[in-house]
Coordinates of C-alpha atoms in Angstrom, one line a residue:
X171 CA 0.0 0.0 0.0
X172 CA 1.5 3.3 -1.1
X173 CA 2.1 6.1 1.1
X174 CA 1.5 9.6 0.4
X175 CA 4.2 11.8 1.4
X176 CA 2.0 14.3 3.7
X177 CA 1.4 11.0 5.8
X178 CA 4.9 10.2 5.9
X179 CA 5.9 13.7 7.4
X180 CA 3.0 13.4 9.9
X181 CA 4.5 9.8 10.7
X182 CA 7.9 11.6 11.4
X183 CA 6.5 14.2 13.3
X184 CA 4.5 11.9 16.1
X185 CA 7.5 10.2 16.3
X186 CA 9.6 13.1 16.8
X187 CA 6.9 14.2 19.7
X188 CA 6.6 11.0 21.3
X189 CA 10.8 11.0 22.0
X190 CA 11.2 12.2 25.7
X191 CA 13.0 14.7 26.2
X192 CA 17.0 15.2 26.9
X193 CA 18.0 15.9 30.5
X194 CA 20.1 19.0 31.1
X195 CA 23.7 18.7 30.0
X196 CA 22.5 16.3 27.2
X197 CA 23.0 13.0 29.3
X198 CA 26.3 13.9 30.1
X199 CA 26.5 12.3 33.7
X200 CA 30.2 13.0 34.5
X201 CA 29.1 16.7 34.4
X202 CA 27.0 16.5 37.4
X203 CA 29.1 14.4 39.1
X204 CA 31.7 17.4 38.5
X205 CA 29.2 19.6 40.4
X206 CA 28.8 16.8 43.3
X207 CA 32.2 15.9 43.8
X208 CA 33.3 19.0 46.0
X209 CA 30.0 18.8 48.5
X210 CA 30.6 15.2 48.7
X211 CA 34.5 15.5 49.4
X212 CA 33.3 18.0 52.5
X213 CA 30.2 15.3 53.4
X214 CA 33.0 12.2 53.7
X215 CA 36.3 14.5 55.2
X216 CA 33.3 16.3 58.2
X217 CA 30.9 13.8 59.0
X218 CA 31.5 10.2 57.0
X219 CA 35.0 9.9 58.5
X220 CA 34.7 11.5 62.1
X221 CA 31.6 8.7 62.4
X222 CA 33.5 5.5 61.0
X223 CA 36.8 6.5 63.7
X224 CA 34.6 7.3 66.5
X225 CA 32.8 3.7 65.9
X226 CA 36.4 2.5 65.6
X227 CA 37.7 3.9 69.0
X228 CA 34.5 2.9 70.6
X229 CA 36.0 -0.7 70.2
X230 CA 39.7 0.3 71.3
X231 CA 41.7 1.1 74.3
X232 CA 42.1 5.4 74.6
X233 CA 45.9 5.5 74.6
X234 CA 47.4 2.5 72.8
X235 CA 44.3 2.4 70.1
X236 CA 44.5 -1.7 70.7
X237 CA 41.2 -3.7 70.0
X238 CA 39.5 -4.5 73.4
X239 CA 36.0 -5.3 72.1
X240 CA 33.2 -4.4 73.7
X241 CA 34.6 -3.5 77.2
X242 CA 34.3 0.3 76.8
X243 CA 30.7 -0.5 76.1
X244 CA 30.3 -2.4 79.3
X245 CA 32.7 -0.1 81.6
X246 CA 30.3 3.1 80.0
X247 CA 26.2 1.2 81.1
X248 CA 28.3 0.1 84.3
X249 CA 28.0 3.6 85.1
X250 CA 24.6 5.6 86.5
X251 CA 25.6 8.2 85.2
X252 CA 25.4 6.5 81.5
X253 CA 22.1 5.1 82.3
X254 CA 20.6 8.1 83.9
X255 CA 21.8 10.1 80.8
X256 CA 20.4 7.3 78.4
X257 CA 17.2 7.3 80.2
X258 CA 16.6 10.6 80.3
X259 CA 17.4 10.8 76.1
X260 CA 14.6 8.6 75.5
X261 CA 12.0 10.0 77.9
X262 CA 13.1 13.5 76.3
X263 CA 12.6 11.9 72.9
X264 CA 9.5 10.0 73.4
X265 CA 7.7 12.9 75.7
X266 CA 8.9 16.2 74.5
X267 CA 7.9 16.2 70.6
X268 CA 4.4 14.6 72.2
X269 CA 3.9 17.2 74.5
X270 CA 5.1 19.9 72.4
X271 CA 2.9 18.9 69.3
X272 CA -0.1 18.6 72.0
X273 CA 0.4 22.0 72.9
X274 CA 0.6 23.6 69.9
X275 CA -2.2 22.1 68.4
X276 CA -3.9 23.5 71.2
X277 CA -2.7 26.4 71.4
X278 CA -3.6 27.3 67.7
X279 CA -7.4 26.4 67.8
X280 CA -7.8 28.0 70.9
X281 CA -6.1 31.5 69.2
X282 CA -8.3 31.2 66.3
X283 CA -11.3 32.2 68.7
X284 CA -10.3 34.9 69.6
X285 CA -9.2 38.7 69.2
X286 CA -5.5 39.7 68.4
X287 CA -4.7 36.4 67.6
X288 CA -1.5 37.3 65.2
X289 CA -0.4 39.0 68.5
X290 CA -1.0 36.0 70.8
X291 CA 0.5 33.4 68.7
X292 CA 3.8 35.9 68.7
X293 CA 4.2 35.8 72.1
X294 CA 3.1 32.1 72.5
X295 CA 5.7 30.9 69.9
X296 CA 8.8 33.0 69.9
X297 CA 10.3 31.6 72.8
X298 CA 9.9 28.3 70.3
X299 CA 12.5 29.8 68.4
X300 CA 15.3 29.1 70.5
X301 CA 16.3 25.2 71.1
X302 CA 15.6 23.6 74.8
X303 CA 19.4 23.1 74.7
X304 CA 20.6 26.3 74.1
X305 CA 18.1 27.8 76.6
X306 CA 19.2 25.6 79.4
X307 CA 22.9 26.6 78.7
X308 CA 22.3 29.8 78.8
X309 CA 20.3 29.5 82.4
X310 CA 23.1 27.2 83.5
X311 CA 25.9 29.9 83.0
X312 CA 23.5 32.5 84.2
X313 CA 23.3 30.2 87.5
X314 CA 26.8 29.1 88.0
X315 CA 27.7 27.6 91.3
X316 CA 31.3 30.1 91.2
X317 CA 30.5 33.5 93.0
X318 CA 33.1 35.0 90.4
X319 CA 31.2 33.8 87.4
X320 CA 27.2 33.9 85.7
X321 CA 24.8 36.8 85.4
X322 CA 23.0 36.4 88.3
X323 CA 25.9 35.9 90.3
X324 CA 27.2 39.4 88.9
X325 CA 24.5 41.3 89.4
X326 CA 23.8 40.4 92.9
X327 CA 27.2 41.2 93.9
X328 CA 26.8 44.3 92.7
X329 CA 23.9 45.1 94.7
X330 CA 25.5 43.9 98.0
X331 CA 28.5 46.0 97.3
X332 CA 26.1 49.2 96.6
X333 CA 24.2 48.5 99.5
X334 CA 26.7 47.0 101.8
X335 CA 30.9 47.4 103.2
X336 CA 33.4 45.3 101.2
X337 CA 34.0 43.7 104.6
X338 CA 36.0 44.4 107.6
X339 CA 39.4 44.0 105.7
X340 CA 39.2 44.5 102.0
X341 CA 42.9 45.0 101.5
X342 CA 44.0 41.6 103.2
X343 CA 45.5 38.9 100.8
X344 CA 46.8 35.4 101.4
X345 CA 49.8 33.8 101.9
X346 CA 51.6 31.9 99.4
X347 CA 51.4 28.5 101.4
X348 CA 48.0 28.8 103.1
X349 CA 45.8 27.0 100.5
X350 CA 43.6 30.0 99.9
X351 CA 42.9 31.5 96.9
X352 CA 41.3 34.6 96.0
X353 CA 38.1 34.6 93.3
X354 CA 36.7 38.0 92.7
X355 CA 35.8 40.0 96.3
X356 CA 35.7 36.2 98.3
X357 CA 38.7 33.7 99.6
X358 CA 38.5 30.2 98.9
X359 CA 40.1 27.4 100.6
X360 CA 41.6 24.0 99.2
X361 CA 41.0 22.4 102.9
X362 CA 38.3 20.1 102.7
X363 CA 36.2 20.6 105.8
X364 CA 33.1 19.6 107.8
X365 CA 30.3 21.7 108.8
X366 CA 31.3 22.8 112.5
X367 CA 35.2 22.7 111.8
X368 CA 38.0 25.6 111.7
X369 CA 40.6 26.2 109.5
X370 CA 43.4 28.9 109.9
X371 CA 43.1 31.7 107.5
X372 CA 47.1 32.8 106.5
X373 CA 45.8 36.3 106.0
X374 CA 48.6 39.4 105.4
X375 CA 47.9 43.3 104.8
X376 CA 45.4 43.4 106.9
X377 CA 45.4 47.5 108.4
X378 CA 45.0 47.5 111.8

C-alpha cells in the first residue's frame, strides 16, 4: 500500500513528539558528578570519616588504640551516670515532641477564637524559636555555682557591694602556702572541711 508523502511527514512528526526529552547537559552524567564531587569530598572528610573512627575507637583502648572489644561498652552502662543520661534521652525523645505537638495544636485552635490572635500566637511561639538546649545553657551559665562567674551571680554582687561594706578587711590577701585562693571579692580554701570545723586563715595586709 503506497504512502502519500504528507502521511509520511506526519509519521515523522508523532515520532519526533513521542521521543522524551534530553536531561540537562544532554545525558552527560560525568558533568553533574563534576558539580557533586566537592560537596561530597566535604560530606565524607566532616561527617562520614569522624563517624567510621569514632565507631572504631568505641572498640579500642584510649591511649594504645588496641582492640578491646566491647569493654568500653560495658565499663560506659556500668555507670549511673550513663544510664541516667540514656534514660533521660529517650524519655526527652518520646515525651517532648508529644507534649510539644499537644500543645501547639492547642494552642492554635484556641487562638483562632479569639481577638488579636496574630499578636498571641507571637508571644506564645517566639520563645519556640530558641532550642531547649541552648536555653538551658544559657540558664546554666547564668546560675553558675562560682560567685566569680554567671549573670545572676554578677548582678547580685553588685547590689550587696552598693548597699553594703566590702568587709572588715578589704585590703588583706593570702599567703603563698596557706591554700587559699582569692576569686573575685571572696577567699576560697583547698581544705576540705566539715560543717562545725576551723581552718586557719594565713591572712597578710590586713590595716590594723
Amino acid at each position: 500500500m503506497a504512502v502519500s508523502a504528507s502521511e509520511a511527514a506526519r509519521g515523522r512528526i508523532a515520532k519526533r513528539a513521542m521521543r522524551q526529552p534530553r536531561p540537562p547537559g544532554g545525558g552527560r552524567k560525568w558533568i553533574a558528578l563534576g558539580f557533586l564531587l566537592p560537596g561530597l569530598l566535604f560530606l565524607g572528610a566532616l561527617v562520614v570519616y569522624p563517624l567510621i573512627d569514632t565507631i572504631a575507637q568505641s572498640f579500642q583502648e584510649s591511649d594504645t588504640r588496641q582492640f578491646v572489644g566491647v569493654d568500653n561498652y560495658r565499663a560506659a552502662f556500668a555507670s549511673d551516670r550513663v544510664v541516667t543520661a540514656i534514660r533521660n534521652t529517650l524519655v526527652w525523645v518520646a515525651v517532648a515532641p508529644a507534649v510539644i505537638t499537644g500543645l501547639g495544636l492547642v494552642f492554635a485552635i484556641l487562638t483562632e477564637r479569639v481577638r488579636y490572635g496574630t499578636a498571641i500566637k507571637l508571644l506564645l511561639f517566639m520563645p519556640m524559636a530558641i532550642s531547649f538546649l541552648s536555653i538551658g545553657v544559657i540558664w546554666r551559665i547564668m546560675y553558675e555555682q562560682d560567685p566569680g562567674r554567671g549573670l545572676i551571680n554578677a548582678a547580685t554582687g553588685a547590689v550587696a557591694d552598693t548597699v553594703s561594706s566590702p568587709g572588715p578587711y578589704p585590703e588583706a590577701t593570702a599567703l603563698p602556702d596557706s591554700g587559699l585562693e582569692r576569686r573575685g571579692d571572696v577567699m576560697v580554701s583547698s581544705q576540705q572541711v566539715s560543717p562545725g570545723d576551723t581552718i586557719a586563715l594565713g591572712l597578710v595586709s590586713i590595716s590594723g
